[in-house]
Short mmCIF file of C-alpha atoms in Angstrom, two decimals:
data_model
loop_
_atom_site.label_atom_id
_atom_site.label_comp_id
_atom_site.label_asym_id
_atom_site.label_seq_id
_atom_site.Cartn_x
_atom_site.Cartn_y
_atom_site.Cartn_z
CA UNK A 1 52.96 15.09 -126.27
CA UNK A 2 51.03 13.80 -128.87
CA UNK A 3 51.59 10.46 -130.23
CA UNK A 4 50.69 7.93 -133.68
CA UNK A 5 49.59 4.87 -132.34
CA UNK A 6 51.81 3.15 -130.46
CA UNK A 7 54.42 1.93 -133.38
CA UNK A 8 52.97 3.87 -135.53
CA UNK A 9 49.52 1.68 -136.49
CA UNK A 10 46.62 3.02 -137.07
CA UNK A 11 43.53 2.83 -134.04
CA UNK A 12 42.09 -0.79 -134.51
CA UNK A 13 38.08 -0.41 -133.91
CA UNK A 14 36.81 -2.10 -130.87
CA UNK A 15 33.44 -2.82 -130.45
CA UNK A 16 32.64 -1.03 -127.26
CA UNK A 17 34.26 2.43 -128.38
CA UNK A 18 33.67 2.62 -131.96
CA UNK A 19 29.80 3.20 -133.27
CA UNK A 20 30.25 4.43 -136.41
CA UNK A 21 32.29 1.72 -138.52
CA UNK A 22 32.17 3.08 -141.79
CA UNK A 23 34.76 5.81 -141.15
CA UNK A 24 37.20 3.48 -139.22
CA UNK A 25 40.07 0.82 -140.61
CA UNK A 26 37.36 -2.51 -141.26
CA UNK A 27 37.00 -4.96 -138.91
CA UNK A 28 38.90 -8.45 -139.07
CA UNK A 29 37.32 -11.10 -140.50
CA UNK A 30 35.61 -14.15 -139.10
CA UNK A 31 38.48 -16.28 -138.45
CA UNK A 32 37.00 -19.63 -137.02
CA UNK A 33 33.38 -21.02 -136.58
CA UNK A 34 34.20 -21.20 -132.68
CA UNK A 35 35.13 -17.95 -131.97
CA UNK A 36 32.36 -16.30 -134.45
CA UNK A 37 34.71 -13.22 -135.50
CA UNK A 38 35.08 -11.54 -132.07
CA UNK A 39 38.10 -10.15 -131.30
CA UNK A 40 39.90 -11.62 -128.15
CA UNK A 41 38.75 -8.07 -126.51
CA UNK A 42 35.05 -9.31 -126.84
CA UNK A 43 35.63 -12.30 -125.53
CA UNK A 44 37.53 -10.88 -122.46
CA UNK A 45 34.91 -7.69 -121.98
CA UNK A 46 31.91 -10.98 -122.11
CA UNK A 47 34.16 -12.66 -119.26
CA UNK A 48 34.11 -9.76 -116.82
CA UNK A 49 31.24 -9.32 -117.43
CA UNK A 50 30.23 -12.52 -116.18
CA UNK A 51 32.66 -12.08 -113.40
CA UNK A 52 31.44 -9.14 -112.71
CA UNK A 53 27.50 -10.23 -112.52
CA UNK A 54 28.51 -12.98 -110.73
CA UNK A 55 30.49 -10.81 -108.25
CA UNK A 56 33.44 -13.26 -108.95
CA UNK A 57 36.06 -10.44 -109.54
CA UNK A 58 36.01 -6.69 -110.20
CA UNK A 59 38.30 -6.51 -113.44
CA UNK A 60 37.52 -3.52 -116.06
CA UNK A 61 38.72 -2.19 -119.46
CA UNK A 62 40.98 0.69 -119.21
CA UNK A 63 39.61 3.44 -121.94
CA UNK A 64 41.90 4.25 -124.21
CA UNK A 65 43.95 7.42 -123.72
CA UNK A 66 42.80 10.00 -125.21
CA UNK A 67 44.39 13.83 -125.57
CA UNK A 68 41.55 16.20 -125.88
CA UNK A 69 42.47 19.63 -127.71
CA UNK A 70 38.74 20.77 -128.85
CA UNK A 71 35.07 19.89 -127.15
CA UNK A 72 31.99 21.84 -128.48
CA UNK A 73 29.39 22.00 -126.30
CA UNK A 74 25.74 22.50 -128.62
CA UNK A 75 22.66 24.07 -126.91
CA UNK A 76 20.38 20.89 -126.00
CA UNK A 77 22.87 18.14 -126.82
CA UNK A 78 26.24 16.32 -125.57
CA UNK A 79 29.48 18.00 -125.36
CA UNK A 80 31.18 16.81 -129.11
CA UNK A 81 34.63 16.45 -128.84
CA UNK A 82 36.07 18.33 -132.23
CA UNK A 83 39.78 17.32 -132.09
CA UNK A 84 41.83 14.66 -130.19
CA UNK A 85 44.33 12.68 -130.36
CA UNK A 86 45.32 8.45 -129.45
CA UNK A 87 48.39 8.51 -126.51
CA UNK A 88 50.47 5.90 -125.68
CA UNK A 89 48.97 3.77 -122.40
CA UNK A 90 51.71 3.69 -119.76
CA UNK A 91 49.95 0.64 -118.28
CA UNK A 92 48.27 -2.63 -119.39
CA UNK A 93 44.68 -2.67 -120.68
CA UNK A 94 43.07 -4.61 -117.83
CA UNK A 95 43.51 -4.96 -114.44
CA UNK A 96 41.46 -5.26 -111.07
CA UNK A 97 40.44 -6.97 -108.25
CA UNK A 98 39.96 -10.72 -107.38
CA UNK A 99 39.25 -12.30 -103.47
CA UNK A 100 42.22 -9.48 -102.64
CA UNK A 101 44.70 -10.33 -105.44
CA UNK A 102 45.42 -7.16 -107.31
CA UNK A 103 44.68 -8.55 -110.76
CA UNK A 104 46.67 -6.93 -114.06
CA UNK A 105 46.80 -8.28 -118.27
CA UNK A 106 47.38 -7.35 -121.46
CA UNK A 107 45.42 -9.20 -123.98
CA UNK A 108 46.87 -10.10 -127.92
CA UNK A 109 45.65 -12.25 -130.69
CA UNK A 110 47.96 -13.62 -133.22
CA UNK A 111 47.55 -15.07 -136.55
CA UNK A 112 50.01 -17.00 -136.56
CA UNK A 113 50.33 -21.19 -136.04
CA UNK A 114 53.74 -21.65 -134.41
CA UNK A 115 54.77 -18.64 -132.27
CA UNK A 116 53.78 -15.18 -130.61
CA UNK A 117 55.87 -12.44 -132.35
CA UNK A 118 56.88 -10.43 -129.48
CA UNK A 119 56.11 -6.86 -131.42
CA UNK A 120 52.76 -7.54 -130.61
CA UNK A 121 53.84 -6.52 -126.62
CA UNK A 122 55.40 -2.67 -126.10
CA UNK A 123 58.59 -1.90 -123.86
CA UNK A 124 55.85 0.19 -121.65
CA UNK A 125 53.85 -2.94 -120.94
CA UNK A 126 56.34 -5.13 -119.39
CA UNK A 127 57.88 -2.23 -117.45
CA UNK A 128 54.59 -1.82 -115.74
CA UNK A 129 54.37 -5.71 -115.51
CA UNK A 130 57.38 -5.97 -113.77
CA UNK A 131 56.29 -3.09 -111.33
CA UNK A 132 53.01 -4.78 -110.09
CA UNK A 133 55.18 -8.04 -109.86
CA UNK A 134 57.32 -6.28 -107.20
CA UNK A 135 54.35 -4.94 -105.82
CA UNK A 136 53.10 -8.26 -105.13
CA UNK A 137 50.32 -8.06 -107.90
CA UNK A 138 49.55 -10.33 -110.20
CA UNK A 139 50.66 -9.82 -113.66
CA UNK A 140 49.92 -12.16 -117.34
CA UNK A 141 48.86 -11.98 -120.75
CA UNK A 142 46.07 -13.55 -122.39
CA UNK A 143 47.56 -14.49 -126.04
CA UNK A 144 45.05 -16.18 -128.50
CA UNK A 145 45.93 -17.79 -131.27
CA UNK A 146 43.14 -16.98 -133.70
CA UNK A 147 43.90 -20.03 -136.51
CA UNK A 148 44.76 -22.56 -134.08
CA UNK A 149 41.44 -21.23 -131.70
CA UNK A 150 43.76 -21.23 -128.50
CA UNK A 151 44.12 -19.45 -125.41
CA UNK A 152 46.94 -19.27 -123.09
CA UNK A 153 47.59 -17.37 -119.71
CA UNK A 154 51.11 -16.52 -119.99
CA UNK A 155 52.55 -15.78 -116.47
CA UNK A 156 54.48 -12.52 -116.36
CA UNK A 157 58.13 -14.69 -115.50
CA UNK A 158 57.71 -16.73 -118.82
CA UNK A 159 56.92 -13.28 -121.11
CA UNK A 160 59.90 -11.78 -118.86
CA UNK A 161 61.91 -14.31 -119.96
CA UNK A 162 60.99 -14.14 -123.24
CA UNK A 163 61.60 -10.50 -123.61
CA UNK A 164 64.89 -10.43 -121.67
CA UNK A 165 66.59 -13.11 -124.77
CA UNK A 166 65.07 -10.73 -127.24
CA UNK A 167 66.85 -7.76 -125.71
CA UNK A 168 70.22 -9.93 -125.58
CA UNK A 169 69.48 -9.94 -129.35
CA UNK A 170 67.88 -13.51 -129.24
CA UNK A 171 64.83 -15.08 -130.22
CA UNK A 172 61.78 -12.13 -130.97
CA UNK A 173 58.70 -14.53 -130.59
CA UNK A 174 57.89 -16.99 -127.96
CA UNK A 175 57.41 -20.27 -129.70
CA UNK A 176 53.33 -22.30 -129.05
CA UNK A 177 55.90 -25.42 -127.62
CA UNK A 178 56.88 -23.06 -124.83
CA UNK A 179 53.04 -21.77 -124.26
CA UNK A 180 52.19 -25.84 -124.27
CA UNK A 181 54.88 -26.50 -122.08
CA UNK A 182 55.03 -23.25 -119.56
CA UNK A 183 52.11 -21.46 -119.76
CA UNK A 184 48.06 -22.52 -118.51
CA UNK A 185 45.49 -23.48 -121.78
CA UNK A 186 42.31 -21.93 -121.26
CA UNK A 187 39.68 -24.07 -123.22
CA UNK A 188 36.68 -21.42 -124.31
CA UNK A 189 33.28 -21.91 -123.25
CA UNK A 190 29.78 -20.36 -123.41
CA UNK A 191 29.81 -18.15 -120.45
CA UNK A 192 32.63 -17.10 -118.69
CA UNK A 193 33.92 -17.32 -122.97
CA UNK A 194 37.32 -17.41 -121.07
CA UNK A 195 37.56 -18.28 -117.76
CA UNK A 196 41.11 -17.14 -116.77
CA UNK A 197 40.28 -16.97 -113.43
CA UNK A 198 40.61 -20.41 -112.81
CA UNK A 199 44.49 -20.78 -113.41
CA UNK A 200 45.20 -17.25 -111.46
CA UNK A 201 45.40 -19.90 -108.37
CA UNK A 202 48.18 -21.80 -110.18
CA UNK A 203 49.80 -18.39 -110.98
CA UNK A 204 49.97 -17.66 -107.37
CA UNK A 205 51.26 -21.30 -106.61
CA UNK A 206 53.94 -20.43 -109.05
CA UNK A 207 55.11 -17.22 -107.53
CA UNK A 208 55.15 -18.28 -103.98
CA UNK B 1 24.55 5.20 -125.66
CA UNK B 2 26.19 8.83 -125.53
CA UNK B 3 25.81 10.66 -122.29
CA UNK B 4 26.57 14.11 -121.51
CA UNK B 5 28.80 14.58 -118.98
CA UNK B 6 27.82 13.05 -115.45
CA UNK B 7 24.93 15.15 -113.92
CA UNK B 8 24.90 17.41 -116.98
CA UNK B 9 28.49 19.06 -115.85
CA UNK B 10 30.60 20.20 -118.66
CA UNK B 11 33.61 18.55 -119.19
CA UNK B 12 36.16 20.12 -116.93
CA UNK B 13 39.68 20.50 -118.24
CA UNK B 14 42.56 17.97 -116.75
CA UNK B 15 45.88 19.91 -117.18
CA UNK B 16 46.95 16.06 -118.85
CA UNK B 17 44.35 15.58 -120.98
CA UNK B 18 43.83 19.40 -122.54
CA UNK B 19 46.39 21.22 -124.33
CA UNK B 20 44.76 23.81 -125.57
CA UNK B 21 43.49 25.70 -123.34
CA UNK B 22 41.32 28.51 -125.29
CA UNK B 23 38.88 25.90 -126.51
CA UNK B 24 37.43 25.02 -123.33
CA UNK B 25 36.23 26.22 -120.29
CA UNK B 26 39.18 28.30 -117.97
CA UNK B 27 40.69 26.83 -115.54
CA UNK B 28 39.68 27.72 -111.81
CA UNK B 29 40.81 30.15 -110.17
CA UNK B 30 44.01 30.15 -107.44
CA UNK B 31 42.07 29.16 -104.29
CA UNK B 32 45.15 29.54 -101.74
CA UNK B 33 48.86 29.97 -101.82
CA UNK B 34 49.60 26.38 -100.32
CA UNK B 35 47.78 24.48 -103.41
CA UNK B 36 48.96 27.09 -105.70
CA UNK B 37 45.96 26.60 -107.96
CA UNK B 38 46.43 22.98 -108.56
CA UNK B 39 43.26 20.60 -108.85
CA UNK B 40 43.19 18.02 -106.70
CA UNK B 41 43.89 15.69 -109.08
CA UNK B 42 47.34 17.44 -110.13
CA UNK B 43 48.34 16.72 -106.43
CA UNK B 44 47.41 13.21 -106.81
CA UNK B 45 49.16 12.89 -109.76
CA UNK B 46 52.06 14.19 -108.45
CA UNK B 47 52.04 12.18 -105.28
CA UNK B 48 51.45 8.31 -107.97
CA UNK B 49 54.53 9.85 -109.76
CA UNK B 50 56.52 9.85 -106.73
CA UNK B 51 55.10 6.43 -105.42
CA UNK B 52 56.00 4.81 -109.21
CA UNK B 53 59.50 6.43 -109.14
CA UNK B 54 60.24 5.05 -105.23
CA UNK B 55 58.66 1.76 -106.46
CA UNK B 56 56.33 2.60 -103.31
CA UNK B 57 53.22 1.82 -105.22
CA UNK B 58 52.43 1.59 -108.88
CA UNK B 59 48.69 3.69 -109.01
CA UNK B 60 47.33 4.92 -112.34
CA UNK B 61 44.38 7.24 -113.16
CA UNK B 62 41.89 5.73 -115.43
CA UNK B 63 42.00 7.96 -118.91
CA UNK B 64 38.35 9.64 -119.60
CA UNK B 65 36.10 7.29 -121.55
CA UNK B 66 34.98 8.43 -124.65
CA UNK B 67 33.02 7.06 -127.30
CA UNK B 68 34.93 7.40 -130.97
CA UNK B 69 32.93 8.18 -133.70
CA UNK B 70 34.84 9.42 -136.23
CA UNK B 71 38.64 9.28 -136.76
CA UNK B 72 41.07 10.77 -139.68
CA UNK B 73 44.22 9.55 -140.76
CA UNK B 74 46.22 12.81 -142.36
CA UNK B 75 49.04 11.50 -144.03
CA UNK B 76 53.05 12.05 -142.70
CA UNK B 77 51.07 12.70 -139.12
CA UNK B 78 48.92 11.90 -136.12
CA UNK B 79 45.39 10.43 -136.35
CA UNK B 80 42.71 12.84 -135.33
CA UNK B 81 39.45 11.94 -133.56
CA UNK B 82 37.07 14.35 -135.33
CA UNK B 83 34.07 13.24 -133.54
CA UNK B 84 33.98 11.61 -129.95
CA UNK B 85 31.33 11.80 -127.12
CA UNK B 86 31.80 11.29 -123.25
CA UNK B 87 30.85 8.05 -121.68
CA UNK B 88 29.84 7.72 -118.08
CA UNK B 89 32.78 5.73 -116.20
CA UNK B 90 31.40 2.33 -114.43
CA UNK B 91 34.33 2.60 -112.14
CA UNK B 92 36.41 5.43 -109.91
CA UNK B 93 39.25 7.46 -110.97
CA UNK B 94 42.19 5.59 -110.17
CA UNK B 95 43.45 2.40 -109.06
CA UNK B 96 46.55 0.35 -108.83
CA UNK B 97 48.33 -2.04 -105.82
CA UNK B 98 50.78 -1.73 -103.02
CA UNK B 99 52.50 -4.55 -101.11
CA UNK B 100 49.76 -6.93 -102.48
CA UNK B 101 46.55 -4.89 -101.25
CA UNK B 102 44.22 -3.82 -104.36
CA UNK B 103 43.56 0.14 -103.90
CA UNK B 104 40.78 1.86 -105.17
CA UNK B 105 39.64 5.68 -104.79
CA UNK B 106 38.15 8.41 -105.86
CA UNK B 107 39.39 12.19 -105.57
CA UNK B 108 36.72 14.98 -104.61
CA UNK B 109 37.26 18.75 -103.89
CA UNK B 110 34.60 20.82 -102.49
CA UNK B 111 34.60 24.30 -101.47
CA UNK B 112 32.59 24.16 -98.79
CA UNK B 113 33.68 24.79 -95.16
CA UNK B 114 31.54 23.02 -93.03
CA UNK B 115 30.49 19.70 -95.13
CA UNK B 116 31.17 17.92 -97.96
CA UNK B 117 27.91 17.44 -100.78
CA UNK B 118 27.26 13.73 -101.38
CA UNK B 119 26.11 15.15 -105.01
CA UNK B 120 29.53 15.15 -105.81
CA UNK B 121 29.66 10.94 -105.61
CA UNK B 122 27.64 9.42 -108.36
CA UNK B 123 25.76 5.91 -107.78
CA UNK B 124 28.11 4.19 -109.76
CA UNK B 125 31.12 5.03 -108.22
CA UNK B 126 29.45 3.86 -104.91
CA UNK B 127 28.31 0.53 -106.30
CA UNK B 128 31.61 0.21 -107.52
CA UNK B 129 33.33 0.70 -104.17
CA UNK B 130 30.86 -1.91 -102.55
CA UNK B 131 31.98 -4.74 -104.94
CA UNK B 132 35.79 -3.73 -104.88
CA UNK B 133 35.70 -4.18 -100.71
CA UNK B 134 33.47 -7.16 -101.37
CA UNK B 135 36.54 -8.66 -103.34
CA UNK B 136 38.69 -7.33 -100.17
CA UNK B 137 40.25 -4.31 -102.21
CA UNK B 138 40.84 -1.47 -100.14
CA UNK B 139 38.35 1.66 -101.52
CA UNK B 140 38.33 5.32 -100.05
CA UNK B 141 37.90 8.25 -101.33
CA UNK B 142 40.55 11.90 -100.86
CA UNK B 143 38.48 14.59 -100.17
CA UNK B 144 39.83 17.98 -99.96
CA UNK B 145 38.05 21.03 -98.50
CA UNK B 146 39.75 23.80 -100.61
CA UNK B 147 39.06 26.96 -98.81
CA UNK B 148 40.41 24.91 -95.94
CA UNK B 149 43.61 23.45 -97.22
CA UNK B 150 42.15 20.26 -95.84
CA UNK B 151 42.84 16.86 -96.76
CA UNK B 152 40.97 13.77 -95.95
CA UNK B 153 41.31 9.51 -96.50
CA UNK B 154 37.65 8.59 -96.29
CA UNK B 155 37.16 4.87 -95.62
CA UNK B 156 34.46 3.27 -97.68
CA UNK B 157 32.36 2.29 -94.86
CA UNK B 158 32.32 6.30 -93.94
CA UNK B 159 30.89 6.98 -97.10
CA UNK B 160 28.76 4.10 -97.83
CA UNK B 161 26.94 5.04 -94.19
CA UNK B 162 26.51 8.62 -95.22
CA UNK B 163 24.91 7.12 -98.68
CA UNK B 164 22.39 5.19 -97.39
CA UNK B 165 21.47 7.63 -94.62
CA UNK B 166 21.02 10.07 -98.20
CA UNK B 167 18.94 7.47 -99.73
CA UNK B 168 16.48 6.90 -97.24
CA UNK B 169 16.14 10.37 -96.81
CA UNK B 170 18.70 11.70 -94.49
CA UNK B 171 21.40 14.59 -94.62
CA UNK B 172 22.60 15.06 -98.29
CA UNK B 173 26.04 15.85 -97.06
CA UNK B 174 28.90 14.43 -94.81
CA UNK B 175 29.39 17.11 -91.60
CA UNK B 176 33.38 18.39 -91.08
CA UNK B 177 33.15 16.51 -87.95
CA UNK B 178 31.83 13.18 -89.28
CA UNK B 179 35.90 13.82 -91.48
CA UNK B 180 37.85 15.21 -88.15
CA UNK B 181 36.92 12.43 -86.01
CA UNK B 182 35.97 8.89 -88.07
CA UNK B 183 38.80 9.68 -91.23
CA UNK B 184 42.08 10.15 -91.66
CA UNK B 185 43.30 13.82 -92.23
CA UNK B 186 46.75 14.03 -94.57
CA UNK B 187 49.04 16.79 -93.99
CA UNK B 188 50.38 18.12 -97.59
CA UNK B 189 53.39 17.68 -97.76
CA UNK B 190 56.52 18.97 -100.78
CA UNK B 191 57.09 15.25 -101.86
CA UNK B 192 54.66 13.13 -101.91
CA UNK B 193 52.21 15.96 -102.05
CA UNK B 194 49.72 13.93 -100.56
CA UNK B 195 50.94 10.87 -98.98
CA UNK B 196 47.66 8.73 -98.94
CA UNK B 197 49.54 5.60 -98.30
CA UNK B 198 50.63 6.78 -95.17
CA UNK B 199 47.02 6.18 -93.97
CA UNK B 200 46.59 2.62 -95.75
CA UNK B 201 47.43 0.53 -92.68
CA UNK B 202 44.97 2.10 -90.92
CA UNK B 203 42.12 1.27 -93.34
CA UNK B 204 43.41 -2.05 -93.41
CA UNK B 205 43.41 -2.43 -89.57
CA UNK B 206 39.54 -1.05 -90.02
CA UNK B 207 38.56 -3.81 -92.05
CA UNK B 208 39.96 -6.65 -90.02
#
């Protein structure tokens, strides 16, 4: 099956998988001094990074899906792929492995100052959420939000929570008082940029 | 950076990720009646489908990582990648968690009928395999010897061995016997086709 992007958006550029940005939707604008324009994805690809150097955690980018109808191969150069097309991820976008914890997030910015509009999250995401929960992985979301220059680790039970109410036809954002109140702040820094790793610990607490 | 395909290999068609199948290169051919022409990685497929419907596991493939260079946006339908280039993966095929333990692997077929040709692992997939078990993930690779029928759980200290023994100059390959006597042969089964996890304790066990 082939698919728009999922609810029908167009493919947002990220840095690592787009090199040619004058035929792609324009980046986002700077949107603070302290985050310097990079998307949250940046700033989560720099962490593992660091992790990863450090051999702190093993945690990785999933591509995104592709369906590939056409490749060309030219004499003397790389195979060209002619004609795909974006699917819809049945998973989250990160996940791996830390000191044995099976490790698994979805990352979102949001503009806005007051709450996390849940349409930013897909139906597919928290099913596979709730699987690794039973599994006994561990399961978040990173949520920035980009005006206020905040991070939060949102524990899968709170987003759960969140998206059960919406279903019942209740609220359809989670409000920043609730991410103040129930979730873990991250404060940014130079390098690990986000350092999520450090609440994962209380995450655990919390489960057990 | 744009690579070809790993080792120069054209891209080889992935009955999920090609649709069209007179634009690239045919398919193999039927090897036996009991695989009926299936990859290796169909079988594994089938076999995570069957672990995410019995909630037995929740294991994903990693999609192919391509570079996007060009993408158009035909009104009314689907956006098209018009131009899009194969990346070398930093990681393995597939990962995912059961009952708490991080699992990592990689799938290999080989036609050979006496050992298995350590030029189908690439450096990075070994180095990635060293840090996962460093974090106390569980990494192993399925090897199956098609003209055999046979199926294989290789532990990552199995492979890492034969690796080094390759790098300082040793045999290039891993013997039959080196599988029949220190890894874990899987019987292929209707449903789950290849039941991997059947073998996990055991690799556990290994480690501690």
């Amino acid at each position: 099956m082939v698919f728009n992007y999922p609810n029908g958006k167009r493919f947002r550029p990220r840095t690592n998988e787009i090199t040619n940005e004058k035929n792609v939707v324009k980046k986002e604008k700077d949107l603070s001094f302290s985050n310097r324009g990079k998307t949250l994805e940046d700033e989560i690809n720099e962490t593992n990074i660091y992790y990863l150097n450090q051999q702190k955690a093993i945690i990785h980018k999933k591509p995104v899906p592709v369906q590939i109808v056409k490749v060309e191969y030219p004499s003397r150069s790389a195979a060209v792929i002619r004609e795909a097309y974006f699917r819809t991820p049945s998973t989250t976008d990160y996940n791996g492995v830390w000191n044995g914890y099976y490790i698994d997030f979805e990352a979102k910015e949001t503009e806005n100052k007051t709450s996390f509009p849940l349409k930013n999250i897909h139906q597919h995401q928290v099913t596979h959420m709730k699987q690794v929960t039973n599994q006994k992985g561990i399961a978040f979301m990173i949520v920035r939000f980009s005006s206020l220059d905040r991070y939060f680790v949102v524990p899968f039970d709170i987003l759960c929570e969140a998206w059960t109410t919406m279903e019942q036809g209740g609220r359809k954002s989670i409000p920043l008082k609730v991410f103040e109140t129930k979730t873990f702040e991250i404060t940014p820094g130079y390098n690990p940029r986000i350092d999520y790793l450090s609440v994962i610990p209380n995450l655990i607490a919390n489960e057990e």
